[in-house]
Coordinates of C-alpha atoms in Angstrom, one line a residue:
X5 CA 92.7 41.5 115.8
X6 CA 90.3 43.4 118.1
X7 CA 88.9 46.8 117.2
X8 CA 90.2 49.9 118.9
X9 CA 89.3 53.5 119.6
X10 CA 90.7 56.8 118.3
X11 CA 90.9 60.0 120.4
X12 CA 91.5 63.4 119.0
X13 CA 92.4 66.3 121.3
X14 CA 91.3 69.9 120.7
X15 CA 93.2 71.8 123.4
X16 CA 91.5 75.2 123.3
X17 CA 88.9 76.7 125.7
X18 CA 87.2 80.0 126.3
X19 CA 88.5 79.8 129.9
X20 CA 90.4 77.2 131.9
X21 CA 88.3 76.3 135.0
X22 CA 89.9 76.2 138.4
X23 CA 89.5 72.5 138.9
X24 CA 90.7 71.4 135.4
X25 CA 94.0 69.6 135.1
X26 CA 93.4 68.6 131.4
X27 CA 95.7 69.8 128.7
X28 CA 93.7 72.9 127.8
X29 CA 94.8 76.4 126.7
X30 CA 93.1 79.8 126.1
X31 CA 91.4 80.2 122.8
X32 CA 93.9 81.2 120.1
X33 CA 92.2 81.5 116.7
X34 CA 95.4 82.1 114.7
X35 CA 97.2 79.1 116.2
X36 CA 94.1 76.9 116.0
X37 CA 94.2 77.0 112.2
X38 CA 97.8 75.8 112.2
X39 CA 96.9 73.3 114.8
X40 CA 94.2 71.8 112.6
X41 CA 96.6 71.5 109.8
X42 CA 99.1 69.7 112.1
X43 CA 96.4 67.4 113.4
X44 CA 95.5 66.4 109.8
X45 CA 99.2 65.7 109.1
X46 CA 99.4 63.5 112.2
X47 CA 96.3 61.6 111.0
X48 CA 98.0 61.0 107.7
X49 CA 101.2 59.9 109.5
X50 CA 99.5 57.1 111.4
X51 CA 96.9 56.0 108.8
X52 CA 99.1 53.4 107.0
X53 CA 100.1 51.7 110.3
X54 CA 96.5 50.9 111.0
X55 CA 95.3 49.9 107.6
X56 CA 94.4 46.4 108.8
X57 CA 92.6 47.5 112.0
X58 CA 89.0 48.6 112.6
X59 CA 88.1 51.5 114.8
X60 CA 84.8 51.1 116.7
X61 CA 84.8 54.5 118.4
X62 CA 86.0 58.0 117.7
X63 CA 86.1 60.7 120.4
X64 CA 86.8 64.4 120.0
X65 CA 87.8 65.7 123.5
X66 CA 89.5 68.8 124.9
X67 CA 89.6 71.5 125.8
X68 CA 86.4 72.4 124.0
X69 CA 86.2 70.8 120.5
X70 CA 83.1 72.9 119.6
X71 CA 85.2 76.0 120.0
X72 CA 86.4 75.2 116.4
X73 CA 84.3 76.2 113.4
X74 CA 82.0 73.3 112.4
X75 CA 83.7 73.3 109.0
X76 CA 87.0 72.4 110.7
X77 CA 85.4 69.7 112.7
X78 CA 83.9 68.3 109.6
X79 CA 87.3 68.4 107.8
X80 CA 89.0 66.5 110.7
X81 CA 86.4 63.9 110.9
X82 CA 86.3 63.5 107.2
X83 CA 90.0 62.8 107.1
X84 CA 89.5 60.2 109.8
X85 CA 86.7 58.5 107.8
X86 CA 88.7 58.6 104.6
X87 CA 92.0 57.1 106.0
X88 CA 90.8 54.8 108.8
X89 CA 88.5 51.8 108.7
X90 CA 85.6 52.7 110.9
X91 CA 83.2 49.9 111.9
X92 CA 79.5 50.0 110.9
X93 CA 77.7 52.0 113.6
X94 CA 80.9 53.5 114.9
X95 CA 80.3 55.6 117.9
X96 CA 81.5 59.2 117.1
X97 CA 81.5 61.5 120.1
X98 CA 82.1 65.2 120.5
X99 CA 82.4 67.1 123.8
X100 CA 80.6 70.4 124.0
X101 CA 80.0 73.2 126.5
X102 CA 76.7 75.0 126.6
X103 CA 78.2 78.5 126.1
X104 CA 80.1 77.7 123.0
X105 CA 77.7 76.0 120.7
X106 CA 74.8 77.3 118.5
X107 CA 72.0 75.5 116.7
X108 CA 73.6 75.9 113.3
X109 CA 76.8 74.3 114.7
X110 CA 75.0 71.4 116.2
X111 CA 73.1 70.7 112.9
X112 CA 76.3 70.9 110.9
X113 CA 78.4 68.6 113.1
X114 CA 75.5 66.1 113.3
X115 CA 75.4 66.1 109.5
X116 CA 79.2 65.6 109.4
X117 CA 78.7 62.3 111.2
X118 CA 79.0 63.0 114.9
X119 CA 76.3 60.7 116.4
X120 CA 77.0 61.2 120.2
X121 CA 77.4 64.4 122.1
X122 CA 78.7 64.9 125.7
X123 CA 77.7 68.3 127.3
X124 CA 79.7 69.7 130.2
X125 CA 76.8 70.9 132.4
X126 CA 78.5 70.4 135.9
X127 CA 75.7 72.2 137.8
X128 CA 72.3 73.7 137.5
X129 CA 73.0 76.4 140.1
X130 CA 74.2 79.9 139.3
X131 CA 76.5 80.2 142.3
X132 CA 78.0 76.8 141.8
X133 CA 78.7 77.5 138.1
X134 CA 80.4 80.8 139.2
X135 CA 82.5 78.9 141.7
X136 CA 83.5 76.3 139.1
X137 CA 84.4 79.2 136.7
X138 CA 82.1 77.9 134.0
X139 CA 81.2 80.4 131.3
X140 CA 77.6 79.2 130.8
X141 CA 74.4 79.8 132.8
X142 CA 71.5 77.6 133.7
X143 CA 69.3 78.7 130.8
X144 CA 72.1 77.8 128.3
X145 CA 72.1 74.3 129.7
X146 CA 68.5 73.7 128.8
X147 CA 68.8 75.5 125.5
X148 CA 71.8 73.4 124.4
X149 CA 70.2 70.1 125.3
X150 CA 67.1 71.0 123.4
X151 CA 69.1 72.2 120.4
X152 CA 71.2 69.0 120.3
X153 CA 68.0 67.0 120.3
X154 CA 66.6 69.2 117.5
X155 CA 69.8 68.7 115.5
X156 CA 69.3 64.9 115.6
X157 CA 71.5 63.8 118.5
X158 CA 69.6 60.8 119.9
X159 CA 72.7 59.8 122.0
X160 CA 73.3 62.6 124.5
X161 CA 75.4 62.6 127.6
X162 CA 75.8 65.2 130.3
X163 CA 78.4 65.7 133.0
X164 CA 77.6 66.7 136.6
X165 CA 79.8 67.4 139.6
X166 CA 79.0 66.9 143.3
X167 CA 80.9 67.4 146.5
X168 CA 81.4 71.2 145.9
X169 CA 82.1 73.5 148.9
X170 CA 78.9 74.3 150.8
X171 CA 76.9 72.0 148.5
X172 CA 74.2 70.1 150.5
X173 CA 72.7 66.7 149.6
X174 CA 69.4 68.5 149.1
X175 CA 71.0 70.8 146.5
X176 CA 72.7 67.8 144.8
X177 CA 69.3 65.9 144.7
X178 CA 67.8 68.9 142.9
X179 CA 70.5 68.8 140.3
X180 CA 69.9 65.1 139.7
X181 CA 66.2 65.6 139.3
X182 CA 66.7 68.5 136.9
X183 CA 69.1 66.3 134.9
X184 CA 66.6 63.4 134.8
X185 CA 63.8 65.7 133.7
X186 CA 65.8 66.5 130.5
X187 CA 66.1 62.7 129.8
X188 CA 69.8 62.5 128.7
X189 CA 70.8 59.0 127.5
X190 CA 73.9 59.0 129.7
X191 CA 75.0 60.8 132.8
X192 CA 78.5 61.1 134.2
X193 CA 78.4 62.2 137.9
X194 CA 81.8 62.9 139.4
X195 CA 82.8 64.1 142.8
X196 CA 85.0 67.3 142.7
X197 CA 88.6 66.2 143.0
X198 CA 91.3 68.8 143.7
X199 CA 94.2 68.0 141.4
X200 CA 97.8 69.3 141.8
X201 CA 98.8 72.2 139.4
X202 CA 95.3 73.6 139.4
X203 CA 94.2 77.0 140.9
X204 CA 91.8 75.1 143.2
X205 CA 94.7 73.2 144.6
X206 CA 96.4 76.5 145.5
X207 CA 93.3 77.7 147.1
X208 CA 93.0 74.5 149.2
X209 CA 96.6 74.8 150.3
X210 CA 95.9 78.3 151.5
X211 CA 92.9 77.1 153.5
X212 CA 90.5 79.0 151.2
X213 CA 88.7 76.0 149.8
X214 CA 87.0 73.3 151.9
X215 CA 85.2 70.3 150.5
X216 CA 82.2 68.7 152.3
X217 CA 82.9 66.1 155.0
X218 CA 83.4 62.6 153.8
X219 CA 80.0 61.4 155.2
X220 CA 78.2 64.2 153.3
X221 CA 80.0 63.2 150.0
X222 CA 79.1 59.6 150.7
X223 CA 75.5 60.6 151.1
X224 CA 75.6 62.4 147.8
X225 CA 77.1 59.4 146.1
X226 CA 74.4 57.1 147.5
X227 CA 71.8 59.6 146.4
X228 CA 73.2 59.5 142.9
X229 CA 72.9 55.8 142.6
X230 CA 69.4 55.6 144.0
X231 CA 68.0 58.5 142.1
X232 CA 69.4 57.5 138.7
X233 CA 68.6 53.9 139.1
X234 CA 65.1 54.6 140.0
X235 CA 64.9 56.8 136.9
X236 CA 66.0 53.9 134.7
X237 CA 69.7 54.5 134.5
X238 CA 72.2 51.6 135.0
X239 CA 75.3 52.4 136.9
X240 CA 78.0 50.6 134.8
X241 CA 81.1 52.4 136.1
X242 CA 81.7 54.2 139.4
X243 CA 80.7 57.6 138.0
X244 CA 78.8 56.7 134.9
X245 CA 75.1 55.8 134.4
X246 CA 73.3 55.0 131.1
X247 CA 69.9 54.2 129.8
X248 CA 69.7 50.7 128.2
X249 CA 71.9 50.6 125.1
X250 CA 73.7 53.9 125.8
X251 CA 76.9 53.0 127.7
X252 CA 79.9 55.0 126.4
X253 CA 81.6 52.4 124.2
X254 CA 84.7 54.6 123.9
X255 CA 85.2 54.8 127.6
X256 CA 84.4 51.1 128.1
X257 CA 87.3 50.4 125.8
X258 CA 89.6 52.4 128.2
X259 CA 88.2 50.6 131.3
X260 CA 88.6 47.2 129.6
X261 CA 92.2 48.2 129.0
X262 CA 91.7 48.0 125.3
X263 CA 93.8 49.7 122.7
X264 CA 93.4 53.2 121.4
X265 CA 95.2 55.7 119.2
X266 CA 95.5 59.3 120.6
X267 CA 96.1 62.2 118.2
X268 CA 96.7 65.9 119.1
X269 CA 98.6 67.8 121.7
X270 CA 99.0 65.8 124.9
X271 CA 97.0 62.8 123.6
X272 CA 98.0 59.3 124.8
X273 CA 98.0 56.0 122.9
X274 CA 98.1 52.4 124.0
X275 CA 99.0 49.9 121.3
X276 CA 100.6 46.4 121.6
X277 CA 101.3 46.9 125.3
X278 CA 103.1 50.1 124.7
X279 CA 102.0 53.5 125.9
X280 CA 103.1 56.7 124.3
X281 CA 102.2 60.3 124.8
X282 CA 102.3 63.5 122.7
X283 CA 103.8 66.8 123.6
X284 CA 101.3 69.0 125.6
X285 CA 102.0 72.5 124.4
X286 CA 100.1 73.1 121.1
X287 CA 102.9 75.3 119.6
X288 CA 105.5 72.6 120.2
X289 CA 103.2 69.9 119.0
X290 CA 102.6 71.8 115.8
X291 CA 106.4 72.2 115.2
X292 CA 107.1 68.5 115.8
X293 CA 104.3 67.3 113.5
X294 CA 105.3 69.7 110.8
X295 CA 108.9 68.4 111.1
X296 CA 108.4 64.6 111.3
X297 CA 104.6 63.8 111.2
X298 CA 104.3 62.9 114.8
X299 CA 104.9 64.5 118.2
X300 CA 105.6 61.6 120.6
X301 CA 107.2 62.9 123.8
X302 CA 107.5 59.7 125.9
X303 CA 107.0 56.0 125.5
X304 CA 106.5 53.2 128.1
X305 CA 106.4 49.5 127.7
X306 CA 104.6 48.1 130.7
X307 CA 106.1 45.1 132.5
X308 CA 103.9 42.2 133.4
X309 CA 103.1 43.2 137.0
X310 CA 102.3 46.8 136.0
X311 CA 100.1 45.6 133.1
X312 CA 98.2 43.3 135.4
X313 CA 97.8 46.0 138.0
X314 CA 96.5 48.5 135.5
X315 CA 94.0 46.0 134.1
X316 CA 92.7 45.5 137.6
X317 CA 92.7 49.2 138.4
X318 CA 90.6 50.0 135.3
X319 CA 88.4 46.9 135.5
X320 CA 87.4 47.4 139.0
X321 CA 86.0 50.8 138.1
X322 CA 83.3 49.0 136.2
X323 CA 80.4 47.5 138.0
X324 CA 80.7 44.2 136.1
X325 CA 84.2 43.9 137.4
X326 CA 86.9 41.6 136.0
X327 CA 86.5 38.2 134.3
X328 CA 89.1 36.1 136.0
X329 CA 89.3 33.7 133.1
X330 CA 89.9 36.5 130.6
X331 CA 92.6 38.0 132.9
X332 CA 94.4 34.6 133.2
X333 CA 94.2 34.0 129.5
X334 CA 95.6 37.4 128.8
X335 CA 98.6 37.3 131.2
X336 CA 99.1 33.5 131.4
X337 CA 99.2 33.5 135.2
X338 CA 97.0 32.2 138.0
X339 CA 95.0 35.1 139.4
X340 CA 94.9 33.6 142.9
X341 CA 98.6 32.8 142.9
X342 CA 99.4 36.5 142.2
X343 CA 96.7 38.2 144.3
X344 CA 95.5 35.7 146.8
X345 CA 97.0 37.5 149.8
X346 CA 95.3 40.7 148.6
X347 CA 91.9 39.1 147.9
X348 CA 91.3 37.3 151.2
X349 CA 91.2 40.4 153.6
X350 CA 89.1 42.3 151.0
X351 CA 86.6 39.5 151.0
X352 CA 86.5 39.4 154.8
X353 CA 85.8 43.1 154.8
X354 CA 83.1 42.7 152.2
X355 CA 84.8 45.2 149.9
X356 CA 84.9 42.9 146.8
X357 CA 82.7 40.1 145.6
X358 CA 83.2 37.0 143.4
X359 CA 80.3 35.8 141.2
X360 CA 80.4 33.6 138.1
X361 CA 84.2 33.8 138.2
X362 CA 84.2 37.6 138.1
X363 CA 85.7 39.9 140.8
X364 CA 83.9 43.2 141.4
X365 CA 83.7 45.9 144.0
X366 CA 80.8 45.5 146.4
X367 CA 78.5 48.5 147.1
X368 CA 80.6 49.1 150.2
X369 CA 83.8 48.8 148.1
X370 CA 82.5 51.3 145.6
X371 CA 82.5 54.1 148.2
X372 CA 86.2 53.6 148.8
X373 CA 87.2 52.3 145.4
X374 CA 90.6 54.1 145.2
X375 CA 91.7 52.6 148.5
X376 CA 90.6 49.1 147.4
X377 CA 92.3 49.4 144.0
X378 CA 95.6 50.5 145.7
X379 CA 95.8 47.1 147.4
X380 CA 96.4 45.5 144.0
X381 CA 99.0 48.0 143.0
X382 CA 101.2 47.8 146.2

């Protein structure tokens, strides 16, 4: 059987940013200790079910995982290593924010076995960081990257965000250049998206938050591709760029519609064509795990059409696109029979390409990826 990924969710943050719709909650030191115990119990619960499987990636996300003491992170990862079969060279990632991590912590988590770090930079501008409600400043960005390198992290990623209110292409270009100057191995560059149930959404509804015009955002997206490619980064997904050999293997597994086990409050899993999701609220998650070892709130078995649509939705996010032969072997259907009527107009509009029996978004299609993907989900 194929290998799979494991995701562990740490739901606590110093502050929930206005744009964030992830399952994150204010720091709660007392609850966090109980949460760690519950997470260890959940790891124990699932270990026997996957004794014959190999995990090729491990990802600690949040929230802010590094808000926990390094000893706790070491304990959790140690339990994963002891109970699950990790592949040789397994990619083990931890997310971190510049304001919450010290040199000592970085050194300890690197020694524990974390070999990839993803730092939530978002912006190099003080006003933009304030608007985004980030708790770090520009100086802490540089310090954290330097400290991570000193601790031995030779696989380092940073997150950036463009399309902020009043942000100009010139300002965004400056952020990109500052990022490149620090030579991270991987850069995720996302446009600001206003999600329902966030404070930014409420501001937008009241007319107090306005994003740049579409043509300005498009210019920023084009600038991202050109600047990072000229600096030696390969765009391998709509918002992700990597130096050679440093693509995020964990995320690639998601985009390839591979299998993964999610542990922790709100975490999702996808195993054997079935999706299941844990309870969001940490206190409820803890009670459920203490009671029965797991905290699954909902399950869903995808029917054939939905499974095919999801595979296309995820696959088209990647620059390499979708291998038609692999798709047909997986679902035992003719791709053209199912999607022929969708494909033809998209080809005429030059929004998709076909090369070597792979379907991918064209450069033009990348700019309106969501609209193109929706055609396959209708």
